[in-house]
């Protein structure tokens, strides 16, 4: 099978958590932002904004919230923001109500815009020889993030992304085989544990060979361990979404 | 500025709604699914599944819900599904509770997995000379979509994607300038209408030159017109998310 260079990038992409002590050049940063800017956008509403966090005090605060040493250490730190405030402001100046902006429908559309733009940045970065790591961990305690970035109502910081010149690369993690996640015409719910046995063995082998980490957990073991009831202040997320004015109906 | 071939693809990508009357080859389809499979996944939970809709009756039903002639006409029709059911099944067989799966936190993570995978497919398709259109319109009436694809609780069909060999291409739509959506350290809320004037003029010129469509709407005009209170049955979305077992807290 002869795949394109871009597909090669997609298949080889892996999370980088260790970056060289250098920030992106202006040109590199602009190229990443252009990739975000031209991402597909639902109904052309363009409901995503991006904040580049360069202030060392802010970076330190975000690191503390993420509980991860590498956050805001080296490389560039971006926060991708679901943004309906901008469209709200346009409508307000035209004397229009913004009930629609408060629907779950629109929140989902704005989340789509935001994540699609983020992934475009991830892929552009790969193609430039840069590495990246998504930071879902900003959700550990989202209210201070909103405060420190001075995010108004009708915005929501969805995900962080750290980008930089890789210091250390790891291997691509083996993913679940397609028959367990790709179906035709209807959902297949044959998820007996034995169907995961072969994949579990592959994942264990991966961890066994990975030099940087001694964890040897199968996939199902991780699913058993990771999904717990209480994680930091993440139980506040729904309340914060409502506080920010979203998903009122 | 010398950009990579992959960045070129990201900047040139535009929605294709008109496809040749041919489905993807098995090889093409597998390559798209591999791009989805290797997409970044939050905490390695892999909470996305994909359903390829090949049945003509199902395609017709989806077309009716989307209110768009091209949906399910030519090309391949995919539905990207937020999927925690699979992990729920793993946990149930291990005798573990799944309260965590019912949190908004996890729903957001699963949405992230799903959209990031979808965008990987979009980009892989571009690199193979294929075109695509996101179908947020499956949300017009989401309960019948859930029923027809036999989606269990703890799944949610987030977005459709039609992919195929382009019959007709359009131009890239001009996007909002970066100063209006990309900020440093804190959100900038200077969204006076005059700040959009130049961009509005560019968008109007784009529509004026586009041969396939006579609409000449500026960006702010579209923001004024598009965000209405009532759209099909989209007001049901939050209720359906809850019905499916998500965002209980």
XYZ file of C-alpha atoms in Angstrom:
498
model
C 0.000 0.000 0.000
C 1.506 3.285 -1.152
C 0.504 6.062 1.213
C 1.041 9.812 0.944
C 3.675 11.693 2.929
C 0.861 13.348 4.880
C -0.661 9.989 5.817
C 2.811 8.882 6.881
C 2.891 11.853 9.271
C -0.534 10.974 10.669
C 0.461 7.371 11.306
C 3.845 8.217 12.810
C 2.638 11.024 15.036
C 3.146 10.446 18.745
C 2.955 12.631 21.800
C 6.107 14.545 22.715
C 6.447 15.674 26.326
C 10.082 16.672 26.362
C 11.031 19.787 24.411
C 14.253 21.676 23.803
C 14.677 24.943 25.672
C 13.632 27.176 22.801
C 10.410 28.845 21.786
C 8.938 28.801 18.325
C 10.168 31.397 15.881
C 7.646 33.997 14.746
C 7.501 32.273 11.385
C 6.859 28.864 12.922
C 4.158 30.276 15.146
C 2.451 32.080 12.289
C 2.459 28.919 10.204
C 0.759 27.006 13.024
C -1.854 29.723 13.399
C -2.529 29.719 9.663
C -3.190 25.975 9.857
C -5.691 26.687 12.658
C -7.262 29.555 10.766
C -8.016 27.486 7.677
C -9.468 24.552 9.583
C -13.013 23.559 8.594
C -15.561 25.533 10.602
C -19.160 24.580 11.217
C -21.538 26.875 9.273
C -18.646 29.325 8.858
C -19.202 30.595 12.420
C -15.471 30.402 13.285
C -16.132 29.838 16.960
C -12.605 29.190 18.175
C -9.884 31.423 19.579
C -6.342 30.592 20.597
C -4.322 32.058 23.439
C -0.548 31.734 23.428
C 0.702 31.765 26.982
C 4.141 33.352 27.140
C 4.049 34.905 30.617
C 6.151 32.758 32.952
C 3.886 33.314 35.944
C 0.813 32.192 33.975
C 2.710 29.186 32.661
C 3.640 28.208 36.188
C 0.037 28.499 37.351
C -1.148 26.320 34.476
C 1.591 23.771 35.246
C 0.327 23.557 38.823
C -3.245 22.995 37.654
C -2.178 20.357 35.139
C -0.056 18.546 37.780
C 2.509 17.854 35.062
C 6.131 19.027 35.230
C 6.540 19.574 31.521
C 3.564 21.914 31.107
C 4.766 25.427 30.390
C 8.378 24.362 30.889
C 9.912 24.366 27.409
C 8.287 25.038 24.077
C 5.139 27.074 23.412
C 1.955 26.744 25.416
C -1.370 27.299 23.645
C -4.915 27.204 24.965
C -7.721 26.483 22.500
C -10.883 28.315 23.480
C -14.476 27.620 22.494
C -15.483 31.153 21.586
C -19.015 32.408 21.073
C -18.294 35.705 22.758
C -17.038 37.216 19.508
C -20.226 36.333 17.653
C -22.282 37.475 20.616
C -20.565 40.878 20.420
C -21.281 41.142 16.711
C -24.929 40.306 17.281
C -25.264 42.649 20.258
C -24.004 45.581 18.193
C -26.573 44.699 15.528
C -29.297 44.671 18.190
C -29.838 40.904 17.939
C -30.569 38.441 20.739
C -28.220 35.571 21.351
C -30.476 32.833 22.688
C -29.142 30.561 19.965
C -25.613 30.899 21.303
C -26.753 29.417 24.585
C -27.914 26.126 23.083
C -26.111 22.809 23.454
C -26.313 22.590 19.671
C -24.103 25.632 19.219
C -21.754 24.601 22.025
C -21.119 21.320 20.221
C -20.501 23.178 16.967
C -18.026 25.464 18.684
C -16.271 22.501 20.295
C -15.986 20.988 16.843
C -14.400 24.128 15.448
C -11.979 24.232 18.355
C -10.783 20.634 18.227
C -10.529 20.536 14.461
C -8.401 23.685 14.556
C -6.227 22.168 17.300
C -5.640 19.022 15.278
C -4.681 21.088 12.238
C -2.026 22.744 14.408
C -0.813 19.356 15.629
C -0.445 18.104 12.069
C 1.163 21.286 10.758
C 3.631 21.053 13.662
C 4.507 17.469 12.750
C 5.139 18.480 9.166
C 7.551 21.164 10.419
C 9.512 18.668 12.527
C 7.954 19.917 15.751
C 6.267 17.807 18.408
C 3.230 18.398 20.590
C 1.187 17.164 23.504
C -2.505 17.839 24.116
C -3.227 19.068 27.627
C -6.690 17.915 28.627
C -5.370 18.411 32.148
C -6.262 22.121 32.092
C -9.719 20.759 32.973
C -8.354 19.696 36.387
C -9.419 23.083 37.726
C -10.951 25.173 35.019
C -12.167 28.275 36.886
C -8.671 29.656 37.590
C -7.757 29.080 33.936
C -10.753 31.179 32.915
C -9.740 33.892 35.370
C -6.064 34.063 34.525
C -6.674 34.217 30.760
C -9.431 36.808 31.347
C -11.953 34.758 29.435
C -15.407 36.344 29.318
C -18.751 34.553 29.453
C -19.509 32.619 26.274
C -15.970 31.330 26.087
C -14.568 28.074 27.463
C -10.931 26.903 27.505
C -11.273 23.437 26.050
C -7.809 22.031 25.655
C -4.178 23.058 25.951
C -1.461 22.197 23.492
C 2.239 22.354 24.110
C 4.345 22.568 20.955
C 8.065 22.697 20.483
C 11.250 21.180 19.191
C 11.341 17.590 20.462
C 14.088 16.785 22.947
C 13.125 13.158 23.188
C 10.813 11.121 21.001
C 8.969 7.955 21.948
C 7.415 5.265 19.784
C 3.926 5.261 18.344
C 1.536 3.565 20.761
C -0.276 0.604 19.233
C -3.933 1.443 18.648
C -7.004 -0.723 18.916
C -7.607 -2.856 15.794
C -10.196 -1.509 13.391
C -12.705 -4.379 13.769
C -13.298 -3.211 17.357
C -14.098 0.378 16.382
C -15.082 0.633 12.741
C -18.435 -0.808 11.686
C -20.787 -0.994 8.712
C -24.387 0.244 8.871
C -24.861 -0.553 12.520
C -22.990 -0.593 15.767
C -21.453 -3.945 16.738
C -21.392 -4.542 20.458
C -19.344 -7.722 20.634
C -16.936 -6.470 23.217
C -16.093 -9.607 25.151
C -12.825 -9.385 27.008
C -11.334 -12.189 24.915
C -11.734 -9.970 21.840
C -9.219 -7.600 23.409
C -6.711 -10.276 24.414
C -4.497 -10.011 21.352
C -4.472 -6.218 21.485
C -3.756 -6.296 25.220
C -0.676 -8.413 24.534
C 0.528 -5.967 21.874
C 0.118 -3.022 24.260
C 2.002 -4.866 27.011
C 4.847 -5.609 24.624
C 4.954 -1.935 23.636
C 5.344 -0.809 27.234
C 7.870 -3.557 27.879
C 10.055 -2.271 25.050
C 9.621 1.452 25.716
C 12.767 2.630 27.423
C 11.327 5.724 29.053
C 8.594 4.182 31.158
C 8.407 0.936 33.064
C 4.613 0.713 33.183
C 3.446 -2.532 31.617
C -0.301 -2.166 31.428
C -2.558 -3.783 28.896
C -5.326 -1.708 27.311
C -8.112 -3.256 29.370
C -6.034 -2.835 32.546
C -5.795 0.882 31.763
C -9.538 1.101 31.174
C -9.991 -0.583 34.546
C -7.626 1.810 36.334
C -8.132 5.179 34.698
C -11.827 5.912 34.806
C -12.383 6.900 38.371
C -15.151 8.893 39.947
C -13.111 11.752 41.388
C -10.322 13.580 39.625
C -9.183 16.930 40.973
C -11.988 19.451 40.451
C -13.193 17.989 37.188
C -16.616 17.395 38.657
C -17.046 21.163 38.319
C -16.871 21.125 34.531
C -20.598 20.968 33.832
C -21.255 23.744 36.346
C -18.572 25.904 34.733
C -19.990 25.299 31.248
C -23.293 26.615 32.562
C -21.630 29.513 34.390
C -20.021 30.538 31.127
C -23.495 30.761 29.596
C -23.477 27.572 27.547
C -25.844 24.618 27.201
C -28.764 26.442 28.775
C -31.054 24.179 26.754
C 7.682 31.609 3.676
C 8.426 28.026 2.661
C 5.697 25.727 3.933
C 5.481 21.948 3.895
C 3.325 19.989 1.455
C 1.105 18.986 4.374
C 0.586 22.608 5.416
C -0.241 23.372 1.795
C -3.007 20.759 2.000
C -4.339 22.255 5.240
C -4.472 25.754 3.754
C -6.004 24.675 0.454
C -8.618 22.348 1.925
C -12.197 23.320 1.223
C -15.520 21.600 1.563
C -16.611 19.425 -1.351
C -20.334 18.730 -1.670
C -20.434 17.284 -5.162
C -18.890 13.833 -5.635
C -18.467 11.471 -8.550
C -20.742 8.445 -8.612
C -18.209 6.029 -7.191
C -17.501 4.672 -3.745
C -14.089 4.464 -2.150
C -11.989 1.432 -2.941
C -11.247 -0.925 -0.064
C -7.700 0.341 -0.012
C -8.792 3.990 0.132
C -11.238 3.236 2.900
C -8.678 1.320 4.941
C -6.190 4.160 4.599
C -8.775 6.628 5.932
C -9.556 4.352 8.860
C -5.865 3.967 9.670
C -5.587 7.759 9.836
C -8.508 7.754 12.292
C -7.049 4.905 14.298
C -3.719 6.637 14.895
C -5.246 9.967 15.891
C -4.219 11.289 19.308
C -6.517 9.939 22.018
C -7.091 11.432 25.444
C -5.517 9.258 28.153
C -5.356 6.410 25.620
C -9.071 5.695 26.212
C -9.823 5.506 22.439
C -13.404 6.609 22.885
C -14.456 6.934 19.252
C -16.073 4.552 16.794
C -16.907 5.014 13.147
C -19.872 3.684 11.223
C -19.734 3.493 7.438
C -23.238 3.759 6.073
C -23.525 1.767 2.871
C -27.187 0.702 3.021
C -29.162 2.829 0.583
C -32.245 2.975 2.772
C -30.229 4.230 5.738
C -28.479 6.765 3.539
C -31.813 8.057 2.351
C -33.088 8.397 5.902
C -29.981 10.327 6.905
C -30.340 12.569 3.853
C -33.885 13.414 4.929
C -32.724 14.293 8.443
C -29.871 16.420 7.137
C -32.189 18.270 4.703
C -29.353 18.250 2.171
C -29.596 16.631 -1.279
C -25.974 15.557 -1.458
C -25.945 13.599 1.803
C -25.667 9.886 1.082
C -25.966 10.527 -2.643
C -22.476 9.886 -4.035
C -19.295 8.995 -2.201
C -18.983 7.330 1.193
C -20.987 8.331 4.243
C -19.388 7.991 7.679
C -20.748 8.732 11.126
C -18.269 9.488 13.909
C -19.550 8.246 17.236
C -18.559 9.280 20.744
C -18.135 5.827 22.236
C -17.868 5.004 25.921
C -19.969 1.889 25.571
C -16.931 -0.177 24.634
C -15.044 0.858 27.767
C -18.176 0.410 29.835
C -18.386 -3.187 28.589
C -14.761 -3.833 29.470
C -15.297 -2.440 32.967
C -18.564 -4.317 33.491
C -16.867 -7.633 32.696
C -14.174 -6.761 35.224
C -16.849 -6.028 37.809
C -16.129 -2.292 37.881
C -18.578 0.585 38.184
C -18.761 3.186 35.443
C -19.761 6.346 37.276
C -16.733 8.044 35.763
C -18.042 7.406 32.256
C -21.116 9.439 33.089
C -19.218 12.639 33.849
C -19.104 15.692 31.621
C -15.335 15.453 31.930
C -15.247 12.106 30.153
C -17.837 13.173 27.587
C -15.608 16.062 26.615
C -12.611 13.745 26.361
C -14.568 11.386 24.134
C -15.735 14.283 21.944
C -12.105 15.276 21.599
C -11.113 11.789 20.489
C -13.953 11.742 17.996
C -13.325 15.095 16.335
C -9.573 14.678 16.224
C -10.044 11.313 14.516
C -12.511 12.860 12.066
C -10.081 15.615 11.151
C -7.322 13.065 10.588
C -9.642 11.375 8.090
C -10.374 14.698 6.400
C -6.671 15.417 6.003
C -5.763 11.904 4.870
C -8.552 12.184 2.287
C -7.160 15.476 0.983
C -3.724 13.937 0.624
C -5.279 11.142 -1.461
C -6.989 13.607 -3.800
C -10.386 12.992 -2.224
C -12.778 15.638 -0.928
C -15.075 15.741 2.079
C -17.849 17.606 3.840
C -18.614 17.517 7.550
C -22.278 16.851 8.304
C -23.179 18.571 11.538
C -26.705 18.365 10.168
C -27.169 14.834 11.526
C -27.927 16.746 14.750
C -31.131 18.052 13.126
C -32.935 15.040 14.567
C -30.563 12.836 16.458
C -32.856 10.188 18.000
C -33.668 8.459 14.680
C -29.951 8.433 13.836
C -29.285 6.637 17.132
C -32.055 4.143 16.381
C -31.164 3.391 12.788
C -27.471 2.825 13.551
C -28.443 0.720 16.589
C -26.329 2.826 18.896
C -26.501 1.711 22.546
C -26.459 3.940 25.617
C -23.055 5.535 26.242
C -22.643 6.298 22.563
C -23.539 9.490 20.707
C -23.353 10.157 16.945
C -21.452 13.426 16.891
C -20.811 14.287 13.294
C -21.166 12.838 9.814
C -18.557 12.994 7.107
C -19.106 12.430 3.437
C -15.972 11.549 1.502
C -15.457 10.871 -2.153
C -13.895 11.773 -5.447
C -14.685 15.449 -6.060
C -16.980 16.183 -8.975
C -16.759 19.925 -8.486
C -14.365 21.952 -6.385
C -14.903 25.426 -5.006
C -12.448 28.006 -3.730
C -11.092 28.278 -0.211
C -13.301 30.574 1.835
C -11.448 33.525 3.321
C -11.050 33.105 7.077
C -11.091 35.678 9.833
C -7.726 37.460 10.267
C -5.576 36.154 13.102
C -5.616 39.363 15.202
C -9.338 38.757 15.802
C -8.873 35.209 17.090
C -5.319 34.612 18.243
C -4.144 36.346 21.423
C -1.230 36.454 23.844
C -1.631 35.735 27.557
C -5.143 37.046 27.799
C -8.318 37.264 25.806
C -8.805 40.480 23.809
C -12.398 41.551 23.533
C -12.112 44.438 21.094
C -14.784 43.206 18.761
C -16.256 46.422 17.450
C -18.054 46.030 14.173
C -15.577 48.303 12.408
C -12.838 45.774 13.218
C -14.659 43.311 10.974
C -15.245 45.742 8.097
C -12.204 44.793 6.065
C -12.843 41.076 6.521
C -16.509 41.548 5.649
C -15.486 43.140 2.362
C -13.159 40.222 1.577
C -15.920 37.703 2.259
C -18.348 39.620 0.059
C -15.823 39.659 -2.758
C -15.344 35.904 -2.369
C -19.050 35.232 -2.761
C -19.253 37.680 -5.625
C -16.578 35.769 -7.532
C -17.741 32.253 -6.655
C -19.515 30.915 -9.707
C -21.619 28.299 -7.953
C -23.517 30.488 -5.537
C -24.997 33.939 -5.825
C -25.156 34.650 -2.102
C -23.169 37.760 -1.258
C -23.126 37.863 2.503
C -20.454 39.407 4.643
C -19.226 37.525 7.707
C -21.123 39.686 10.193
C -24.275 39.397 8.067
C -23.998 35.624 8.335
C -23.514 35.827 12.101
C -26.638 37.963 12.202
C -28.679 35.540 10.104
C -27.531 32.085 11.109
C -27.809 31.884 14.857
C -31.477 31.473 15.417
C -33.365 30.060 18.355
C -35.121 27.159 16.642
C -33.552 24.761 14.190
C -35.297 21.500 13.428
C -35.180 19.310 16.550
C -31.790 20.490 17.683
C -33.232 21.720 20.938
C -33.427 18.035 21.870
C -29.663 17.545 21.839
C -29.019 18.106 25.539
C -31.900 15.796 26.447
C -30.538 13.105 24.126
C -27.028 13.425 25.584
C -28.579 12.758 28.983
C -30.740 9.931 27.635
C -27.611 8.271 26.306
C -26.200 8.326 29.824
C -23.740 11.179 29.474
C -23.055 14.366 31.447
C -24.922 13.167 34.530
C -22.672 15.438 36.573
